Coordinates of C-alpha atoms in Angstrom, one line a residue:
M163 CA -1.8 17.3 0.7
R164 CA 1.7 16.3 -0.5
R165 CA 2.2 12.6 -1.1
C166 CA 5.1 10.3 -0.6
V167 CA 5.6 7.5 -3.1
I168 CA 7.7 4.5 -2.0
F169 CA 9.3 2.2 -4.5
G170 CA 9.9 -1.4 -3.2
G171 CA 11.8 -4.2 -4.7
G172 CA 8.8 -6.5 -5.6
E173 CA 7.3 -6.8 -9.0
I174 CA 6.0 -3.8 -11.0
T175 CA 4.1 -5.4 -13.9
D176 CA 3.6 -2.2 -15.9
L177 CA 6.1 0.7 -15.6
R178 CA 3.8 2.9 -17.7
Y179 CA 1.0 2.5 -15.3
T180 CA 3.3 3.4 -12.4
E181 CA 4.5 6.5 -14.2
G182 CA 0.8 7.4 -14.7
I183 CA 0.0 7.5 -11.0
L184 CA 3.0 9.8 -10.1
Q185 CA 2.4 13.5 -9.5
K186 CA 4.9 16.3 -10.1
E187 CA 5.1 17.2 -6.4
D188 CA 5.5 13.6 -5.0
Y189 CA 8.3 13.0 -2.6
I190 CA 9.9 9.8 -3.8
I191 CA 11.6 7.2 -1.5
C192 CA 13.3 4.1 -2.8
A193 CA 13.6 1.1 -0.5
D194 CA 16.8 -0.7 -1.6
R195 CA 16.1 -2.5 -4.9
G196 CA 13.2 -0.1 -5.5
Y197 CA 15.9 2.3 -6.9
A198 CA 16.3 0.0 -9.9
Y199 CA 12.7 0.8 -11.0
C200 CA 13.3 4.6 -10.7
S201 CA 16.4 4.1 -12.8
M202 CA 14.4 2.4 -15.5
M203 CA 12.0 5.3 -15.5
N204 CA 14.7 7.9 -15.6
L205 CA 13.3 9.2 -12.3
I206 CA 15.6 10.7 -9.6
P207 CA 14.2 9.9 -6.1
N208 CA 14.5 12.2 -3.2
L209 CA 15.7 9.5 -0.8
V210 CA 17.2 6.0 -1.1
L211 CA 17.4 3.9 2.0
G212 CA 17.9 0.3 3.1
D213 CA 20.5 -2.3 4.0
F214 CA 21.4 -2.6 0.3
D215 CA 21.5 -6.4 0.3
S216 CA 19.5 -6.5 -3.0
Y217 CA 20.8 -3.4 -4.8
N218 CA 24.5 -2.5 -5.1
G219 CA 24.6 -0.4 -8.3
Q220 CA 25.2 3.2 -8.8
I221 CA 22.9 5.8 -7.1
N222 CA 22.5 9.3 -8.5
P223 CA 24.7 11.6 -6.3
S224 CA 21.9 14.1 -5.9
C225 CA 19.9 11.5 -3.9
E226 CA 19.9 11.5 -0.1
I227 CA 21.0 8.1 1.1
L228 CA 20.3 6.4 4.5
S229 CA 22.1 3.1 5.1
Y230 CA 21.1 0.5 7.7
P231 CA 22.6 -2.8 8.9
V232 CA 21.3 -6.1 7.4
E233 CA 20.5 -7.4 10.8
K234 CA 17.6 -5.2 12.0
D235 CA 14.0 -5.4 13.1
D236 CA 12.4 -3.2 10.4
T237 CA 12.2 -4.2 6.7
D238 CA 13.4 -1.7 4.2
T239 CA 9.8 -0.9 3.3
M240 CA 9.0 -0.3 7.0
L241 CA 12.0 2.0 7.3
A242 CA 10.7 4.0 4.3
V243 CA 7.2 4.3 5.7
K244 CA 8.5 5.4 9.1
E245 CA 10.7 7.9 7.5
A246 CA 7.8 9.2 5.4
I247 CA 5.7 9.7 8.5
R248 CA 8.5 11.3 10.4
R249 CA 8.9 13.8 7.6
G250 CA 5.3 14.7 7.7
Y251 CA 3.8 12.8 4.8
H252 CA 0.3 11.4 5.6
E253 CA -0.6 10.2 2.1
I254 CA 1.6 7.3 1.1
I255 CA 1.5 5.3 -2.1
M256 CA 3.6 2.1 -2.3
V257 CA 4.6 0.5 -5.6
G258 CA 6.7 -2.6 -6.2
M259 CA 5.3 -4.3 -3.2
L260 CA 3.6 -7.4 -4.6
G261 CA 4.9 -10.5 -6.4
G262 CA 8.0 -12.4 -5.7
R263 CA 8.3 -13.8 -2.2
L264 CA 5.0 -14.3 -0.4
D265 CA 6.5 -13.4 3.0
H266 CA 7.7 -10.1 1.6
T267 CA 4.2 -9.4 0.3
L268 CA 2.6 -10.2 3.6
A269 CA 5.2 -7.9 5.4
N270 CA 4.3 -5.1 3.0
I271 CA 0.6 -5.5 3.8
Q272 CA 1.4 -5.3 7.5
T273 CA 3.4 -2.2 6.8
V274 CA 0.3 -0.6 5.2
V275 CA -1.6 -1.4 8.4
Y276 CA 1.2 0.2 10.5
A277 CA 1.0 3.4 8.4
V278 CA -2.8 3.6 8.8
Q279 CA -2.6 2.9 12.6
H280 CA -0.1 5.8 12.8
G281 CA -2.4 8.3 11.1
A282 CA -1.5 8.0 7.5
S283 CA -3.5 7.1 4.4
A284 CA -1.6 4.3 2.7
W285 CA -2.2 2.2 -0.5
I286 CA -0.2 -0.5 -2.3
M287 CA -0.8 0.2 -5.9
D288 CA -0.3 -2.1 -8.9
K289 CA -2.0 -2.2 -12.3
S290 CA -4.2 -5.2 -11.2
C291 CA -4.3 -4.7 -7.4
R292 CA -4.9 -2.0 -4.8
I293 CA -4.5 -2.6 -1.0
T294 CA -5.2 -0.4 1.9
A295 CA -6.4 -0.6 5.5
L296 CA -9.0 1.0 7.8
H297 CA -8.7 1.5 11.6
D298 CA -11.0 2.5 14.5
G299 CA -13.8 4.8 13.2
Q300 CA -12.5 5.3 9.7
S301 CA -14.4 4.9 6.4
L302 CA -13.4 5.1 2.8
G303 CA -14.7 4.7 -0.7
V304 CA -13.1 2.0 -2.8
G305 CA -13.2 3.3 -6.4
Y306 CA -15.1 1.3 -9.0
E307 CA -13.0 0.0 -11.8
R308 CA -14.3 -2.3 -14.5
G309 CA -13.2 -5.9 -14.1
F310 CA -12.3 -5.5 -10.4
H311 CA -13.6 -7.2 -7.3
F312 CA -12.8 -6.3 -3.7
S313 CA -12.4 -8.2 -0.4
V314 CA -12.5 -7.0 3.2
F315 CA -10.3 -8.9 5.7
C316 CA -10.1 -8.5 9.5
H317 CA -6.5 -7.8 10.6
T318 CA -7.1 -7.7 14.3
D319 CA -8.7 -10.5 16.3
K320 CA -12.0 -9.0 15.6
A321 CA -13.5 -5.9 14.0
E322 CA -16.9 -4.5 15.1
G323 CA -19.3 -2.1 13.5
V324 CA -18.3 -3.1 10.0
F325 CA -20.4 -1.6 7.2
I326 CA -20.1 -2.4 3.5
Q327 CA -22.4 -0.3 1.3
N328 CA -22.9 0.1 -2.5
A329 CA -21.8 -3.4 -3.2
K330 CA -23.4 -6.7 -4.2
Y331 CA -22.9 -8.2 -0.7
E332 CA -23.5 -5.6 2.0
L333 CA -22.8 -5.7 5.7
E334 CA -24.5 -3.5 8.4
D335 CA -23.0 -3.1 11.8
A336 CA -21.4 -6.5 11.6
Q337 CA -18.7 -8.2 13.6
I338 CA -16.1 -10.1 11.7
T339 CA -13.0 -12.0 12.8
N340 CA -9.6 -12.9 11.5
G341 CA -10.5 -16.6 11.5
F342 CA -13.2 -16.6 8.8
P343 CA -13.0 -14.8 5.3
I344 CA -16.6 -13.7 5.1
G345 CA -15.6 -10.5 3.2
V346 CA -13.8 -12.2 0.3
S347 CA -14.7 -11.6 -3.3
N348 CA -17.3 -8.9 -3.2
S349 CA -18.6 -7.2 -6.4
F350 CA -18.9 -3.5 -7.2
L351 CA -22.3 -2.2 -8.4
P352 CA -21.9 -1.0 -12.0
G353 CA -20.2 2.4 -12.0
E354 CA -20.4 2.9 -8.2
D355 CA -17.8 3.2 -5.5
A356 CA -18.1 0.8 -2.6
V357 CA -18.1 2.4 0.9
I358 CA -16.5 0.6 3.8
S359 CA -16.3 1.6 7.5
V360 CA -15.4 0.1 10.8
K361 CA -16.1 1.3 14.4
T362 CA -13.4 -0.7 16.2
G363 CA -10.6 -2.9 14.9
T364 CA -8.5 -3.0 11.7
L365 CA -9.6 -4.0 8.2
V366 CA -7.4 -4.8 5.2
I367 CA -9.2 -4.0 1.9
V368 CA -7.9 -5.6 -1.4
A369 CA -9.3 -4.6 -4.8
N370 CA -8.0 -6.8 -7.6
Q371 CA -8.7 -7.6 -11.2
G372 CA -10.1 -10.9 -12.2
E373 CA -13.3 -13.0 -12.2

């Protein structure tokens, strides 16, 4: 399956790490200031889009460009995700989505949820953090990485039939709500991937480095 990688204008803490997750056949979209990161990496994206309120530099003439008004309902990142889905990409990796303004970070997490609810697999990826979502009947393995923990949050009012397996704190056919963080700060079993599933509702999964 071909992937789409979307560069946002948040923080990328390690460009070398980001270069390492790219694959030769990836379709690259830059959302506004995300283009600056591609420029630093000498990477020519396929598409650059946004309202260009945070990037006004030169863009390689071989790039496709889509311009939007500043006053709009969608964020630049949401526009990029919608465009990726419209073009048939169902595996989406998002970088440059964390750090900076907290409201932008929360909006990017909501955008991951939108992508998953519309049939895509979507991950925010950074050297020290990975974020994805699960929706209605889905399950996934969260890869073990030394020094990482993971948390499971309910994004809808409630989520039912929640299972957490291969982890220090497991759940079996549980109901969780968005009003109590029962799934925060779980631990991987040494060398094992955690498995998370949900029957109904939407979950946000955050795996991050730290004690």
